[in-house]
Amino acid sequence: NAGVMQNPRHLVRRRGQEARLRCSPMKGHSHVYWYRQLPEEGLKFMVYLQKENIIDESGMPKERFSAEFPKEGPSILRIQQVVRGDSAAYFCASFGQRQETQYFGPGTRLLVL
Amino acid sequence: DQQVKQNSPSLSVQEGRISILNCDYTNSMFDYFLWYKKYPAEGPTFLISISSIKDKNEDGRFTVFLNKSAKHLSLHIVPSQPGDSAVYFCAATANTNAGKSTFGDGTTLTVKP
């Protein structure tokens, strides 16, 4: 899964600031999923994107969270006005045409002070 | 309502013995199941999967068993090695689409030398 890149690996924000998390999928992959992992829990689906399209955002909080996957560049998960409860590890995963498995990035660990 | 449950938060086994990790699910729509392995500060890594049309899938030391009537699956690792020590996540999805998986909370496996 080294092919999926996420940055930054660690991000510290104060309450009320904005957090931007980036994900570059594996070469040739056009599907990206974002997951959030709270401490001691499993990964929870947030959003599924293809290039320039949001396919499924049913797992994303309605407020303050948004995601995009532009034609050029990485996918971005944006959290506005962060709160302490947003502290978590955020993982993105990509896969290509054969959707039999997904390859995860190393995650971004967000800490909100 | 947690649709995928891993009831054992931790498991400890001796090197060379069998490790059995269990997973239960409630959603009858799930038709594809995956196991991931996760080391600290890394993203999950795909291990093995099974479709609902099968009851067993084997890959080297790893075998996954599926009991659809009981809505139960298990991962067997034989023989266990110290390098297998990690958190193991069970995941389930519908429509044979590995994306938008529903994850269990994980089982921490420790293999003692």
PDB file of C-alpha atoms in Angstrom:
ATOM      1  CA  ASN A   1       0.000   0.000   0.000  1.00  0.00           C
ATOM      2  CA  ALA A   2       3.041   2.246  -0.206  1.00  0.00           C
ATOM      3  CA  GLY A   3       1.604   3.577  -3.455  1.00  0.00           C
ATOM      4  CA  VAL A   4      -1.145   5.550  -1.729  1.00  0.00           C
ATOM      5  CA  MET A   5       0.262   8.775  -0.351  1.00  0.00           C
ATOM      6  CA  GLN A   6      -1.252  10.887   2.363  1.00  0.00           C
ATOM      7  CA  ASN A   7      -0.018  14.115   3.778  1.00  0.00           C
ATOM      8  CA  PRO A   8       0.532  15.420   6.225  1.00  0.00           C
ATOM      9  CA  ARG A   9       1.088  12.359   8.377  1.00  0.00           C
ATOM     10  CA  HIS A  10       0.412  14.369  11.511  1.00  0.00           C
ATOM     11  CA  LEU A  11      -1.595  17.540  11.832  1.00  0.00           C
ATOM     12  CA  VAL A  12      -2.224  19.639  14.917  1.00  0.00           C
ATOM     13  CA  ARG A  13      -4.941  22.246  14.892  1.00  0.00           C
ATOM     14  CA  ARG A  14      -6.593  24.445  17.497  1.00  0.00           C
ATOM     15  CA  ARG A  15     -10.336  24.462  17.839  1.00  0.00           C
ATOM     16  CA  GLY A  16     -11.947  26.589  15.146  1.00  0.00           C
ATOM     17  CA  GLN A  17      -9.145  26.207  12.611  1.00  0.00           C
ATOM     18  CA  GLU A  18      -9.357  24.392   9.310  1.00  0.00           C
ATOM     19  CA  ALA A  19      -7.750  21.055   8.516  1.00  0.00           C
ATOM     20  CA  ARG A  20      -6.871  19.942   4.990  1.00  0.00           C
ATOM     21  CA  LEU A  21      -5.898  16.341   4.418  1.00  0.00           C
ATOM     22  CA  ARG A  22      -4.530  15.179   1.095  1.00  0.00           C
ATOM     23  CA  CYS A  23      -4.551  11.801  -0.584  1.00  0.00           C
ATOM     24  CA  SER A  24      -2.830  10.767  -3.793  1.00  0.00           C
ATOM     25  CA  PRO A  25      -4.121   7.389  -4.968  1.00  0.00           C
ATOM     26  CA  MET A  26      -2.030   4.707  -6.538  1.00  0.00           C
ATOM     27  CA  LYS A  27      -1.056   5.349 -10.130  1.00  0.00           C
ATOM     28  CA  GLY A  28      -3.881   4.423 -12.425  1.00  0.00           C
ATOM     29  CA  HIS A  29      -6.498   4.378  -9.670  1.00  0.00           C
ATOM     30  CA  SER A  30      -9.444   6.676 -10.066  1.00  0.00           C
ATOM     31  CA  HIS A  31     -11.515   5.701  -7.031  1.00  0.00           C
ATOM     32  CA  VAL A  32     -10.835   7.116  -3.595  1.00  0.00           C
ATOM     33  CA  TYR A  33     -12.493   6.347  -0.283  1.00  0.00           C
ATOM     34  CA  TRP A  34     -11.973   8.238   2.952  1.00  0.00           C
ATOM     35  CA  TYR A  35     -12.333   6.569   6.331  1.00  0.00           C
ATOM     36  CA  ARG A  36     -12.038   7.862   9.873  1.00  0.00           C
ATOM     37  CA  GLN A  37     -10.767   5.847  12.810  1.00  0.00           C
ATOM     38  CA  LEU A  38     -11.481   7.016  16.320  1.00  0.00           C
ATOM     39  CA  PRO A  39      -9.347   5.601  19.148  1.00  0.00           C
ATOM     40  CA  GLU A  40     -10.081   1.954  19.954  1.00  0.00           C
ATOM     41  CA  GLU A  41     -12.557   1.700  17.105  1.00  0.00           C
ATOM     42  CA  GLY A  42     -12.653   0.387  13.567  1.00  0.00           C
ATOM     43  CA  LEU A  43     -12.556   2.444  10.430  1.00  0.00           C
ATOM     44  CA  LYS A  44     -15.771   4.226   9.513  1.00  0.00           C
ATOM     45  CA  PHE A  45     -16.601   5.035   5.905  1.00  0.00           C
ATOM     46  CA  MET A  46     -16.939   8.727   5.149  1.00  0.00           C
ATOM     47  CA  VAL A  47     -17.019   9.390   1.420  1.00  0.00           C
ATOM     48  CA  TYR A  48     -16.392   7.773  -1.962  1.00  0.00           C
ATOM     49  CA  LEU A  49     -15.115   9.857  -4.852  1.00  0.00           C
ATOM     50  CA  GLN A  50     -14.131   9.401  -8.432  1.00  0.00           C
ATOM     51  CA  LYS A  51     -12.353  12.052 -10.436  1.00  0.00           C
ATOM     52  CA  GLU A  52     -14.467  15.223 -10.254  1.00  0.00           C
ATOM     53  CA  ASN A  53     -17.417  13.354  -8.761  1.00  0.00           C
ATOM     54  CA  ILE A  54     -18.708  12.580  -5.306  1.00  0.00           C
ATOM     55  CA  ILE A  55     -20.311   9.174  -5.593  1.00  0.00           C
ATOM     56  CA  ASP A  56     -21.358   8.517  -2.011  1.00  0.00           C
ATOM     57  CA  GLU A  57     -21.001  10.856   0.939  1.00  0.00           C
ATOM     58  CA  SER A  58     -23.408   9.092   3.228  1.00  0.00           C
ATOM     59  CA  GLY A  59     -20.791   8.656   5.942  1.00  0.00           C
ATOM     60  CA  MET A  60     -19.706  12.262   6.059  1.00  0.00           C
ATOM     61  CA  PRO A  61     -20.995  14.636   8.732  1.00  0.00           C
ATOM     62  CA  LYS A  62     -23.373  17.123   7.158  1.00  0.00           C
ATOM     63  CA  GLU A  63     -21.605  20.172   8.498  1.00  0.00           C
ATOM     64  CA  ARG A  64     -17.993  21.318   8.418  1.00  0.00           C
ATOM     65  CA  PHE A  65     -16.755  18.368   6.318  1.00  0.00           C
ATOM     66  CA  SER A  66     -16.238  18.357   2.574  1.00  0.00           C
ATOM     67  CA  ALA A  67     -14.239  16.325   0.089  1.00  0.00           C
ATOM     68  CA  GLU A  68     -13.125  16.685  -3.474  1.00  0.00           C
ATOM     69  CA  PHE A  69     -11.109  14.773  -6.034  1.00  0.00           C
ATOM     70  CA  PRO A  70     -10.231  17.156  -8.852  1.00  0.00           C
ATOM     71  CA  LYS A  71      -9.236  16.168 -12.344  1.00  0.00           C
ATOM     72  CA  GLU A  72      -5.663  17.037 -11.511  1.00  0.00           C
ATOM     73  CA  GLY A  73      -4.062  16.682  -8.121  1.00  0.00           C
ATOM     74  CA  PRO A  74      -4.828  14.814  -4.931  1.00  0.00           C
ATOM     75  CA  SER A  75      -8.118  14.190  -3.230  1.00  0.00           C
ATOM     76  CA  ILE A  76      -8.689  16.594  -0.357  1.00  0.00           C
ATOM     77  CA  LEU A  77     -10.711  16.110   2.794  1.00  0.00           C
ATOM     78  CA  ARG A  78     -11.450  19.456   4.377  1.00  0.00           C
ATOM     79  CA  ILE A  79     -12.669  19.992   7.912  1.00  0.00           C
ATOM     80  CA  GLN A  80     -13.712  23.495   8.814  1.00  0.00           C
ATOM     81  CA  GLN A  81     -13.866  24.870  12.357  1.00  0.00           C
ATOM     82  CA  VAL A  82     -12.398  21.743  13.876  1.00  0.00           C
ATOM     83  CA  VAL A  83     -13.531  20.532  17.289  1.00  0.00           C
ATOM     84  CA  ARG A  84     -11.796  18.150  19.687  1.00  0.00           C
ATOM     85  CA  GLY A  85     -14.067  15.315  18.588  1.00  0.00           C
ATOM     86  CA  ASP A  86     -12.501  15.508  15.122  1.00  0.00           C
ATOM     87  CA  SER A  87      -9.253  14.161  16.548  1.00  0.00           C
ATOM     88  CA  ALA A  88      -8.768  10.835  14.811  1.00  0.00           C
ATOM     89  CA  ALA A  89      -6.785   9.012  12.170  1.00  0.00           C
ATOM     90  CA  TYR A  90      -8.048   9.658   8.664  1.00  0.00           C
ATOM     91  CA  PHE A  91      -7.264   7.070   6.039  1.00  0.00           C
ATOM     92  CA  CYS A  92      -7.799   7.135   2.343  1.00  0.00           C
ATOM     93  CA  ALA A  93      -7.914   4.085   0.143  1.00  0.00           C
ATOM     94  CA  SER A  94      -7.821   3.680  -3.584  1.00  0.00           C
ATOM     95  CA  PHE A  95      -8.482   0.944  -6.047  1.00  0.00           C
ATOM     96  CA  GLY A  96      -8.834   0.576  -9.763  1.00  0.00           C
ATOM     97  CA  GLN A  97     -11.306  -1.140 -12.025  1.00  0.00           C
ATOM     98  CA  ARG A  98     -11.326  -4.451 -10.195  1.00  0.00           C
ATOM     99  CA  GLN A  99     -12.897  -3.376  -6.960  1.00  0.00           C
ATOM    100  CA  GLU A 100     -11.933  -6.469  -5.046  1.00  0.00           C
ATOM    101  CA  THR A 101      -9.698  -4.804  -2.576  1.00  0.00           C
ATOM    102  CA  GLN A 102      -8.551  -1.397  -1.677  1.00  0.00           C
ATOM    103  CA  TYR A 103      -5.119  -0.097  -0.868  1.00  0.00           C
ATOM    104  CA  PHE A 104      -4.831   2.160   2.119  1.00  0.00           C
ATOM    105  CA  GLY A 105      -2.539   5.062   2.693  1.00  0.00           C
ATOM    106  CA  PRO A 106      -0.616   5.479   5.949  1.00  0.00           C
ATOM    107  CA  GLY A 107      -3.179   7.874   7.353  1.00  0.00           C
ATOM    108  CA  THR A 108      -3.185  11.402   8.709  1.00  0.00           C
ATOM    109  CA  ARG A 109      -3.411  11.721  12.461  1.00  0.00           C
ATOM    110  CA  LEU A 110      -5.306  14.854  13.339  1.00  0.00           C
ATOM    111  CA  LEU A 111      -5.064  16.262  16.829  1.00  0.00           C
ATOM    112  CA  VAL A 112      -7.297  19.139  17.800  1.00  0.00           C
ATOM    113  CA  LEU A 113      -6.164  21.070  20.849  1.00  0.00           C
TER     114      LEU A 113
ATOM    115  CA  ASP B   1     -26.128  -0.751  15.682  1.00  0.00           C
ATOM    116  CA  GLN B   2     -22.764  -2.280  14.890  1.00  0.00           C
ATOM    117  CA  GLN B   3     -23.125  -4.441  11.821  1.00  0.00           C
ATOM    118  CA  VAL B   4     -19.701  -6.073  12.046  1.00  0.00           C
ATOM    119  CA  LYS B   5     -18.472  -7.235  15.422  1.00  0.00           C
ATOM    120  CA  GLN B   6     -15.176  -8.590  16.581  1.00  0.00           C
ATOM    121  CA  ASN B   7     -15.950  -9.611  20.120  1.00  0.00           C
ATOM    122  CA  SER B   8     -12.398 -10.333  21.206  1.00  0.00           C
ATOM    123  CA  PRO B   9     -10.384  -7.140  21.578  1.00  0.00           C
ATOM    124  CA  SER B  10      -7.193  -9.134  22.010  1.00  0.00           C
ATOM    125  CA  LEU B  11      -5.717 -12.572  21.482  1.00  0.00           C
ATOM    126  CA  SER B  12      -2.393 -14.010  22.581  1.00  0.00           C
ATOM    127  CA  VAL B  13      -0.899 -17.202  21.124  1.00  0.00           C
ATOM    128  CA  GLN B  14       2.399 -18.996  21.170  1.00  0.00           C
ATOM    129  CA  GLU B  15       4.609 -18.961  18.107  1.00  0.00           C
ATOM    130  CA  GLY B  16       3.911 -21.967  15.900  1.00  0.00           C
ATOM    131  CA  ARG B  17       0.372 -22.473  17.170  1.00  0.00           C
ATOM    132  CA  ILE B  18      -2.863 -21.574  15.420  1.00  0.00           C
ATOM    133  CA  SER B  19      -4.432 -18.138  15.754  1.00  0.00           C
ATOM    134  CA  ILE B  20      -8.184 -17.936  15.250  1.00  0.00           C
ATOM    135  CA  LEU B  21      -9.797 -14.541  14.920  1.00  0.00           C
ATOM    136  CA  ASN B  22     -13.559 -14.314  14.830  1.00  0.00           C
ATOM    137  CA  CYS B  23     -16.031 -11.915  13.291  1.00  0.00           C
ATOM    138  CA  ASP B  24     -19.837 -11.744  13.298  1.00  0.00           C
ATOM    139  CA  TYR B  25     -22.091  -9.675  11.095  1.00  0.00           C
ATOM    140  CA  THR B  26     -25.773  -8.821  11.083  1.00  0.00           C
ATOM    141  CA  ASN B  27     -26.487  -7.400   7.637  1.00  0.00           C
ATOM    142  CA  SER B  28     -27.738 -10.070   5.229  1.00  0.00           C
ATOM    143  CA  MET B  29     -26.849  -7.850   2.283  1.00  0.00           C
ATOM    144  CA  PHE B  30     -23.143  -8.308   2.898  1.00  0.00           C
ATOM    145  CA  ASP B  31     -21.714 -10.578   0.256  1.00  0.00           C
ATOM    146  CA  TYR B  32     -18.003  -9.939   0.378  1.00  0.00           C
ATOM    147  CA  PHE B  33     -15.736 -10.106   3.376  1.00  0.00           C
ATOM    148  CA  LEU B  34     -12.172  -9.003   3.885  1.00  0.00           C
ATOM    149  CA  TRP B  35      -9.503  -9.219   6.532  1.00  0.00           C
ATOM    150  CA  TYR B  36      -6.956  -6.475   6.991  1.00  0.00           C
ATOM    151  CA  LYS B  37      -3.860  -6.342   9.117  1.00  0.00           C
ATOM    152  CA  LYS B  38      -2.700  -3.098  10.656  1.00  0.00           C
ATOM    153  CA  TYR B  39       0.539  -2.121  12.317  1.00  0.00           C
ATOM    154  CA  PRO B  40       0.755   1.003  14.493  1.00  0.00           C
ATOM    155  CA  ALA B  41       1.123   4.249  12.539  1.00  0.00           C
ATOM    156  CA  GLU B  42       0.372   2.502   9.253  1.00  0.00           C
ATOM    157  CA  GLY B  43      -2.702   1.997   7.135  1.00  0.00           C
ATOM    158  CA  PRO B  44      -4.513  -1.348   6.974  1.00  0.00           C
ATOM    159  CA  THR B  45      -3.066  -3.907   4.592  1.00  0.00           C
ATOM    160  CA  PHE B  46      -5.305  -6.324   2.763  1.00  0.00           C
ATOM    161  CA  LEU B  47      -4.787  -9.943   3.799  1.00  0.00           C
ATOM    162  CA  ILE B  48      -7.449 -12.163   2.367  1.00  0.00           C
ATOM    163  CA  SER B  49     -11.050 -12.030   1.242  1.00  0.00           C
ATOM    164  CA  ILE B  50     -13.982 -14.318   0.635  1.00  0.00           C
ATOM    165  CA  SER B  51     -17.119 -14.052  -1.419  1.00  0.00           C
ATOM    166  CA  SER B  52     -20.432 -15.231  -0.031  1.00  0.00           C
ATOM    167  CA  ILE B  53     -20.596 -17.953  -2.676  1.00  0.00           C
ATOM    168  CA  LYS B  54     -17.698 -19.701  -0.980  1.00  0.00           C
ATOM    169  CA  ASP B  55     -17.210 -21.049   2.501  1.00  0.00           C
ATOM    170  CA  LYS B  56     -13.435 -21.180   2.536  1.00  0.00           C
ATOM    171  CA  ASN B  57     -10.530 -19.346   0.995  1.00  0.00           C
ATOM    172  CA  GLU B  58      -6.909 -20.151   1.612  1.00  0.00           C
ATOM    173  CA  ASP B  59      -3.739 -18.204   0.944  1.00  0.00           C
ATOM    174  CA  GLY B  60      -0.564 -19.614   2.400  1.00  0.00           C
ATOM    175  CA  ARG B  61      -0.742 -19.534   6.183  1.00  0.00           C
ATOM    176  CA  PHE B  62      -4.046 -17.662   6.118  1.00  0.00           C
ATOM    177  CA  THR B  63      -7.459 -19.270   5.720  1.00  0.00           C
ATOM    178  CA  VAL B  64     -10.804 -17.552   5.997  1.00  0.00           C
ATOM    179  CA  PHE B  65     -13.954 -19.528   6.750  1.00  0.00           C
ATOM    180  CA  LEU B  66     -17.454 -18.210   6.158  1.00  0.00           C
ATOM    181  CA  ASN B  67     -20.596 -19.589   7.775  1.00  0.00           C
ATOM    182  CA  LYS B  68     -23.436 -17.689   6.154  1.00  0.00           C
ATOM    183  CA  SER B  69     -26.212 -19.255   8.167  1.00  0.00           C
ATOM    184  CA  ALA B  70     -24.504 -18.169  11.371  1.00  0.00           C
ATOM    185  CA  LYS B  71     -23.327 -14.872   9.869  1.00  0.00           C
ATOM    186  CA  HIS B  72     -19.882 -15.670  11.131  1.00  0.00           C
ATOM    187  CA  LEU B  73     -16.427 -15.703   9.658  1.00  0.00           C
ATOM    188  CA  SER B  74     -13.056 -16.537  11.044  1.00  0.00           C
ATOM    189  CA  LEU B  75      -9.442 -16.079  10.085  1.00  0.00           C
ATOM    190  CA  HIS B  76      -7.004 -18.875  10.836  1.00  0.00           C
ATOM    191  CA  ILE B  77      -3.285 -18.284  10.853  1.00  0.00           C
ATOM    192  CA  VAL B  78      -1.157 -21.402  10.911  1.00  0.00           C
ATOM    193  CA  PRO B  79       1.572 -21.449  12.043  1.00  0.00           C
ATOM    194  CA  SER B  80       1.543 -18.132  13.860  1.00  0.00           C
ATOM    195  CA  GLN B  81       4.722 -16.069  13.763  1.00  0.00           C
ATOM    196  CA  PRO B  82       5.846 -13.124  15.905  1.00  0.00           C
ATOM    197  CA  GLY B  83       5.631 -10.902  12.827  1.00  0.00           C
ATOM    198  CA  ASP B  84       1.903 -11.601  12.713  1.00  0.00           C
ATOM    199  CA  SER B  85       1.463  -9.495  15.839  1.00  0.00           C
ATOM    200  CA  ALA B  86      -0.805  -6.646  14.746  1.00  0.00           C
ATOM    201  CA  VAL B  87      -4.399  -5.474  14.818  1.00  0.00           C
ATOM    202  CA  TYR B  88      -6.678  -7.484  12.540  1.00  0.00           C
ATOM    203  CA  PHE B  89      -9.823  -5.942  11.121  1.00  0.00           C
ATOM    204  CA  CYS B  90     -12.712  -7.796   9.643  1.00  0.00           C
ATOM    205  CA  ALA B  91     -14.657  -5.859   7.000  1.00  0.00           C
ATOM    206  CA  ALA B  92     -17.816  -6.545   5.048  1.00  0.00           C
ATOM    207  CA  THR B  93     -19.395  -5.025   2.019  1.00  0.00           C
ATOM    208  CA  ALA B  94     -22.309  -5.471  -0.349  1.00  0.00           C
ATOM    209  CA  ASN B  95     -22.369  -5.884  -4.126  1.00  0.00           C
ATOM    210  CA  THR B  96     -18.860  -7.338  -4.116  1.00  0.00           C
ATOM    211  CA  ASN B  97     -17.516  -3.834  -3.878  1.00  0.00           C
ATOM    212  CA  ALA B  98     -14.573  -3.625  -1.540  1.00  0.00           C
ATOM    213  CA  GLY B  99     -15.172   0.038  -1.122  1.00  0.00           C
ATOM    214  CA  LYS B 100     -17.519   1.427   1.484  1.00  0.00           C
ATOM    215  CA  SER B 101     -16.650  -1.468   3.724  1.00  0.00           C
ATOM    216  CA  THR B 102     -18.053  -1.768   7.203  1.00  0.00           C
ATOM    217  CA  PHE B 103     -15.268  -2.556   9.638  1.00  0.00           C
ATOM    218  CA  GLY B 104     -15.207  -4.283  12.979  1.00  0.00           C
ATOM    219  CA  ASP B 105     -13.331  -2.684  15.859  1.00  0.00           C
ATOM    220  CA  GLY B 106     -10.353  -4.993  15.443  1.00  0.00           C
ATOM    221  CA  THR B 107      -8.593  -7.718  17.394  1.00  0.00           C
ATOM    222  CA  THR B 108      -5.058  -7.207  18.615  1.00  0.00           C
ATOM    223  CA  LEU B 109      -3.072 -10.386  18.043  1.00  0.00           C
ATOM    224  CA  THR B 110       0.112 -10.978  19.983  1.00  0.00           C
ATOM    225  CA  VAL B 111       2.258 -13.925  18.984  1.00  0.00           C
ATOM    226  CA  LYS B 112       4.788 -14.791  21.660  1.00  0.00           C
ATOM    227  CA  PRO B 113       8.141 -16.299  20.686  1.00  0.00           C
TER     228      PRO B 113
END
